[in-house]
XYZ file of C-alpha atoms in Angstrom:
431
model
C -20.837 37.573 -1.598
C -20.707 35.775 1.767
C -22.501 32.446 2.080
C -23.002 30.731 5.407
C -21.408 27.297 5.899
C -24.858 25.738 5.817
C -25.680 27.330 2.453
C -22.279 26.291 1.077
C -22.910 22.774 2.301
C -26.285 22.652 0.571
C -24.942 24.059 -2.667
C -22.095 21.539 -2.804
C -24.338 18.620 -1.969
C -26.751 19.454 -4.758
C -24.453 21.139 -7.292
C -25.022 18.448 -9.933
C -28.523 17.347 -8.957
C -30.963 17.090 -11.818
C -33.475 18.942 -9.666
C -34.740 17.749 -6.297
C -38.468 17.826 -5.676
C -39.694 20.326 -3.128
C -40.201 17.828 -0.348
C -40.211 18.457 3.394
C -36.940 17.624 5.108
C -37.401 14.495 7.233
C -35.813 13.623 10.536
C -32.570 11.711 10.687
C -32.640 8.234 9.192
C -32.234 5.388 11.633
C -29.981 2.349 11.531
C -32.969 -0.004 11.916
C -36.511 0.071 10.578
C -38.582 1.682 13.433
C -41.135 4.321 12.331
C -39.539 7.500 11.042
C -39.709 10.756 12.950
C -42.181 13.382 11.807
C -40.819 15.490 8.935
C -39.558 18.994 9.565
C -40.417 21.938 7.304
C -37.902 22.499 4.536
C -35.790 25.629 4.547
C -36.508 27.775 1.456
C -33.073 29.325 1.870
C -31.352 25.952 1.497
C -33.484 24.934 -1.462
C -32.821 28.260 -3.192
C -29.065 27.884 -2.712
C -29.173 24.308 -3.936
C -31.223 25.266 -6.991
C -28.804 28.044 -7.976
C -25.760 25.801 -7.545
C -27.441 22.987 -9.453
C -28.213 25.209 -12.428
C -24.665 26.548 -12.590
C -23.230 23.058 -12.306
C -25.463 21.708 -15.084
C -24.296 24.500 -17.373
C -20.671 23.769 -16.521
C -21.261 20.050 -16.941
C -22.547 20.502 -20.466
C -19.439 22.519 -21.336
C -16.702 20.509 -19.623
C -17.838 16.961 -18.970
C -19.098 15.783 -22.337
C -16.135 13.525 -22.933
C -15.719 10.364 -24.900
C -12.786 8.755 -26.621
C -11.903 12.030 -28.345
C -11.239 13.750 -25.052
C -9.035 10.964 -23.722
C -6.109 12.518 -25.587
C -6.569 15.775 -23.689
C -6.600 14.062 -20.331
C -3.678 11.820 -21.258
C -1.694 14.984 -21.922
C -2.833 16.395 -18.584
C -1.884 13.162 -16.835
C 1.683 13.467 -18.104
C 1.919 16.678 -16.104
C 0.673 14.836 -13.028
C 3.128 11.948 -12.894
C 5.414 11.584 -9.896
C 8.311 13.504 -11.451
C 6.241 16.488 -12.560
C 3.934 16.615 -9.551
C 6.257 18.913 -7.627
C 6.021 21.451 -10.464
C 2.201 21.401 -10.416
C 1.219 20.800 -6.763
C -2.035 22.742 -7.191
C -3.523 19.743 -9.037
C -2.690 17.304 -6.273
C -3.053 19.089 -2.932
C -6.077 21.016 -1.710
C -5.913 24.782 -1.165
C -5.286 26.316 2.242
C -8.330 25.361 4.363
C -7.951 28.465 6.515
C -9.620 30.390 3.691
C -12.620 28.033 3.568
C -15.729 28.272 5.713
C -16.070 25.239 8.020
C -19.102 22.956 7.899
C -20.732 21.343 10.910
C -20.552 17.568 10.216
C -23.914 17.075 11.907
C -25.545 19.521 9.486
C -23.911 17.815 6.514
C -25.049 14.411 7.755
C -28.559 15.748 8.278
C -28.682 17.087 4.723
C -27.385 13.799 3.316
C -30.093 11.913 5.172
C -32.723 14.361 3.956
C -31.723 13.662 0.348
C -31.827 9.915 1.081
C -35.137 9.867 2.943
C -36.849 7.665 0.328
C -34.121 5.011 0.464
C -33.877 2.104 2.918
C -31.953 2.699 6.169
C -28.175 2.446 6.126
C -26.808 -0.973 7.049
C -25.848 -1.501 10.693
C -22.216 -2.500 11.185
C -20.449 -2.898 14.509
C -16.849 -2.506 15.596
C -15.130 -5.594 16.973
C -12.885 -4.889 19.962
C -9.464 -6.418 19.288
C -7.508 -4.964 22.209
C -5.168 -7.352 23.985
C -3.389 -4.873 26.256
C -4.002 -1.832 28.419
C -5.586 1.282 26.901
C -3.243 3.623 25.056
C -2.433 7.003 26.553
C -3.452 8.644 23.250
C -6.668 8.381 21.244
C -6.579 5.735 18.501
C -6.013 6.592 14.844
C -9.071 5.596 12.814
C -8.296 4.673 9.195
C -10.916 4.043 6.511
C -10.133 2.196 3.269
C -12.742 2.269 0.497
C -13.081 1.823 -3.240
C -16.111 4.077 -3.654
C -16.839 3.078 -7.312
C -16.159 5.725 -9.928
C -19.415 7.271 -11.072
C -18.524 7.022 -14.757
C -17.674 3.320 -14.402
C -20.745 2.516 -12.324
C -23.090 4.053 -14.877
C -21.163 3.377 -18.068
C -18.852 0.349 -17.898
C -19.290 -2.010 -14.948
C -22.627 -3.566 -15.982
C -24.143 -4.258 -12.556
C -27.096 -6.144 -14.016
C -28.999 -6.531 -10.739
C -28.550 -2.923 -9.638
C -31.366 -0.534 -10.613
C -30.187 2.434 -12.656
C -31.847 4.763 -10.144
C -29.578 3.458 -7.379
C -26.535 4.770 -9.261
C -27.684 8.381 -9.649
C -24.870 10.563 -8.404
C -27.003 13.153 -6.601
C -28.094 10.433 -4.158
C -25.164 8.013 -4.324
C -22.721 10.708 -3.251
C -24.867 11.288 -0.159
C -24.659 7.568 0.681
C -20.869 7.771 0.368
C -20.703 10.875 2.535
C -23.073 9.330 5.072
C -20.763 6.313 5.426
C -17.745 8.559 5.944
C -19.543 10.807 8.428
C -20.946 7.832 10.344
C -17.478 6.399 11.116
C -15.576 9.704 11.327
C -12.158 8.476 10.183
C -9.027 10.412 11.060
C -7.515 9.214 7.773
C -9.486 8.372 4.645
C -8.006 6.336 1.772
C -10.166 6.165 -1.357
C -9.942 4.569 -4.801
C -11.944 5.229 -7.990
C -12.482 8.870 -7.079
C -13.780 10.795 -10.108
C -15.554 13.576 -8.195
C -12.633 14.872 -6.148
C -12.661 18.542 -7.127
C -16.428 19.091 -7.222
C -17.502 16.980 -4.231
C -14.982 15.401 -1.878
C -12.263 18.025 -1.734
C -14.575 21.031 -1.154
C -16.748 19.232 1.402
C -14.072 17.322 3.316
C -11.746 20.319 3.456
C -14.533 22.208 5.225
C -14.745 19.343 7.704
C -11.084 19.819 8.609
C -9.403 17.338 6.257
C -6.404 17.995 4.047
C -6.652 16.073 0.800
C -4.407 14.858 -1.998
C -5.573 13.394 -5.304
C -3.516 11.493 -7.867
C -5.376 10.494 -11.055
C -4.657 7.503 -13.252
C -2.721 8.603 -16.353
C -5.215 6.889 -18.696
C -8.376 6.544 -16.655
C -11.082 4.283 -18.145
C -13.602 6.898 -17.010
C -12.530 9.057 -19.929
C -14.032 6.582 -22.389
C -17.512 7.147 -20.919
C -19.699 9.886 -22.354
C -20.449 12.776 -19.964
C -17.796 11.657 -17.513
C -16.426 13.887 -14.775
C -12.746 13.476 -15.594
C -10.213 10.784 -14.630
C -10.516 8.631 -11.537
C -7.681 8.047 -9.132
C -6.620 7.632 -5.523
C -7.338 10.204 -2.828
C -5.934 10.512 0.681
C -7.424 12.750 3.384
C -6.280 13.340 6.975
C -7.593 15.521 9.807
C -5.391 18.551 10.219
C -6.177 18.981 13.903
C -4.610 15.562 14.582
C -1.727 15.318 12.113
C 0.955 17.412 10.498
C 2.148 16.549 6.998
C 5.888 15.821 6.973
C 6.342 14.454 3.466
C 4.175 13.444 0.495
C 4.955 11.314 -2.567
C 2.804 10.586 -5.594
C 3.912 7.311 -7.139
C 3.184 6.043 -10.609
C 3.684 2.302 -10.274
C 5.939 0.376 -12.608
C 5.861 -3.266 -13.678
C 8.935 -4.884 -15.214
C 10.454 -1.378 -15.690
C 7.359 -0.159 -17.551
C 5.275 2.726 -16.213
C 1.701 1.591 -15.664
C -1.738 3.132 -15.335
C -1.895 2.493 -11.571
C -0.854 4.967 -8.891
C -0.252 5.353 -5.170
C 0.018 8.178 -2.653
C 2.336 7.863 0.359
C 2.466 10.496 3.101
C 4.499 10.727 6.284
C 2.393 12.238 9.061
C 3.240 13.360 12.582
C 0.690 12.924 15.362
C 0.194 16.218 17.149
C -0.676 14.487 20.453
C 2.339 12.186 20.662
C 4.800 13.600 18.088
C 5.102 10.067 16.704
C 5.515 9.753 12.951
C 4.087 7.121 10.602
C 3.563 6.637 6.879
C 0.124 6.148 5.337
C -0.217 4.919 1.749
C -3.141 4.285 -0.594
C -3.096 2.383 -3.882
C -5.244 0.611 -6.472
C -3.573 -2.191 -8.431
C -4.408 -3.513 -11.899
C -7.723 -5.378 -12.185
C -8.837 -8.502 -14.075
C -7.948 -12.158 -14.233
C -4.803 -12.867 -16.237
C -2.891 -9.881 -14.847
C -1.554 -11.637 -11.740
C 2.137 -11.264 -12.674
C 1.556 -7.622 -13.550
C -0.023 -6.955 -10.125
C 2.845 -8.805 -8.469
C 5.355 -6.526 -10.187
C 3.356 -3.429 -9.222
C 3.275 -4.606 -5.616
C 7.051 -5.132 -5.589
C 7.548 -1.617 -6.949
C 5.269 -0.153 -4.280
C 7.062 -2.068 -1.530
C 10.418 -0.763 -2.743
C 9.103 2.804 -2.739
C 7.716 2.340 0.769
C 10.997 0.820 1.920
C 12.731 4.046 0.891
C 10.064 6.344 2.315
C 10.058 4.586 5.703
C 13.877 4.660 5.817
C 14.208 0.916 5.823
C 11.158 0.306 8.029
C 12.196 2.793 10.717
C 8.897 4.661 10.320
C 5.685 2.717 11.076
C 3.539 2.080 8.021
C -0.139 1.634 7.122
C -1.016 0.645 3.540
C -4.621 0.769 2.320
C -5.754 -0.406 -1.058
C -7.858 -2.274 -3.513
C -5.217 -4.790 -4.576
C -7.531 -6.608 -6.989
C -5.881 -9.767 -5.656
C -7.087 -12.663 -3.550
C -4.852 -13.835 -0.658
C -3.630 -16.687 -2.867
C -1.919 -14.290 -5.296
C 1.795 -13.505 -5.339
C 1.301 -9.802 -4.630
C -0.451 -10.640 -1.349
C 2.382 -12.993 -0.414
C 4.932 -10.273 -1.186
C 3.265 -7.927 1.301
C 2.825 -10.650 3.918
C 6.523 -11.656 3.758
C 8.041 -8.222 3.188
C 10.962 -6.905 5.251
C 8.577 -4.113 6.276
C 7.000 -6.644 8.692
C 3.412 -6.043 7.676
C 0.248 -7.780 8.800
C -3.250 -7.577 7.313
C -5.576 -6.009 9.882
C -8.755 -7.796 8.835
C -7.235 -11.212 9.438
C -7.663 -10.423 13.123
C -11.434 -10.767 12.762
C -11.089 -14.488 11.993
C -11.196 -17.049 14.841
C -7.544 -17.978 14.362
C -6.360 -14.490 13.420
C -4.809 -15.902 10.238
C -7.634 -15.846 7.670
C -8.877 -12.984 5.534
C -12.626 -12.235 5.342
C -14.572 -14.326 2.790
C -15.288 -11.192 0.720
C -14.754 -7.451 0.516
C -16.610 -7.076 -2.807
C -19.726 -8.853 -4.051
C -21.439 -8.015 -7.334
C -23.365 -9.479 -10.249
C -22.260 -8.578 -13.763
C -23.244 -9.915 -17.165
C -20.422 -12.450 -16.784
C -21.918 -13.769 -13.528
C -21.675 -13.352 -9.781
C -18.327 -12.248 -8.311
C -17.456 -12.594 -4.628
C -13.833 -11.813 -3.774
C -11.484 -10.546 -1.081
C -9.517 -7.765 -2.772
C -9.252 -4.902 -0.256
C -6.759 -4.734 2.605
C -5.338 -2.571 5.364
C -1.714 -3.562 6.029
C 0.172 -2.241 9.068
C 3.561 -2.490 10.812
C 2.796 -5.268 13.258
C 5.644 -4.490 15.673
C 5.027 -0.756 15.948
C 1.238 -0.625 15.719
C -1.702 -2.475 17.254
C -5.222 -2.855 15.879
C -7.597 -1.866 18.655
C -10.843 -2.373 16.719
C -12.083 -3.217 13.238
C -15.454 -2.612 11.614
C -17.236 -5.882 10.911
C -18.317 -6.675 7.365
C -21.866 -6.786 6.060
C -23.500 -10.192 6.204
C -24.862 -11.958 3.136
C -28.371 -11.306 4.426
C -27.691 -7.566 4.704
C -26.170 -7.419 1.229
C -29.188 -9.175 -0.246
C -29.684 -11.350 -3.329
C -28.996 -8.542 -5.823
C -25.603 -7.896 -4.208
C -23.734 -4.571 -4.548
C -24.123 -1.714 -5.288
C -27.726 -1.176 -4.270
C -30.174 1.367 -2.889
C -28.695 0.570 0.541
C -25.022 0.702 -0.315
C -23.245 2.956 -2.848
C -20.287 0.816 -3.952
C -19.498 -2.723 -5.042
C -16.689 -2.734 -2.438
C -17.183 -2.624 1.322
C -15.454 0.013 3.390
C -12.834 -1.235 5.847
C -12.270 0.740 9.062
C -9.646 0.100 11.762
C -8.542 1.850 14.940
C -4.761 1.808 15.435
C -2.527 2.775 18.318
C 1.229 2.918 18.664
C 2.843 0.233 20.756
C 4.361 1.929 23.757
C 7.821 0.425 23.295
C 8.298 -0.506 19.651
C 11.101 -2.803 18.599
C 14.163 -1.375 16.948
C 12.935 -2.689 13.625
C 9.292 -2.566 12.622
């Protein structure tokens, strides 16, 4: 039976809601606290579609997603089929279906529905882009890249112990709308995500209808699987707008450390810009966490660099690498990237007065072990072939607030990073 894009949008947004109250749909939320617009009447059609989808999803959830340690074995077996060598035999798990068969969604309608769900929450934080241009405007529109560890739902609710974050702030039916609102607000051409454990039921179906092509590569032994009622393994996801880019090549990489296969992964794709016919490689990764694993992360970083060296044909293809590296700038893995033969620079250093210092933090949280403020997330780029035209400024300490992240205002313990890139008109022979 045919469903309009608006009804599909509503059903997907609310497919796992525990039941929204029948409240009038408000006007769009504002960036600052002025009085809200008068509420608009709710659409019974949308609520009916959402209710039906929610009931079906809850039934499915009870059947499929009640997973604890016992189910980890099942997903470990599945993960073996999804490693880099077997991925080509099972591409249906990693690449989204043909979007031509999917009904498109108006991003404004999706944003409006997200804001309607979030109408009881505080306004979204205001962040501004910093103009970093040092030359004449490019003849082609910039390439906007977003990097974000969105916080796996199973980890946020079951493992991460954010002691200052109210449990209500972590409810998926609202938190996913905060995540989508952030993505829709900045409209990236390329989206690089970590800790994605709702790819197939949320991000892939919604973003594909917004014109993105997506790829997902789960961790072989995701810690999400140890949490009761989880939604499956988390992993990295990469999305790009199909009206701007053509996929040339895609690689799913299971990272190694000291010849051992690890639980961390990366996705690397070579894209061709439809406007300029220029090619570049975009990669997303999430390295091993925790203090004491510095040498392990360093080895993973070296393995990723070697893979990227091969994919970019010895740095002949420009490169952008997004990731949660779980490493401060003082760590060896950071130094490997900064001194690599790929000639990479960290984009967010350009926000500092001297252009040489990373931001003071990209994640800020309070756990039972104490308060943690670190710089762990980066966007690296080929500094000879690409220029950073603008970067999204970070939230201030005042905006983040004393309870830190995540919160009712912000859905993750990591901040999103967003940069606008353009090709240098006459790149050097080597990048």
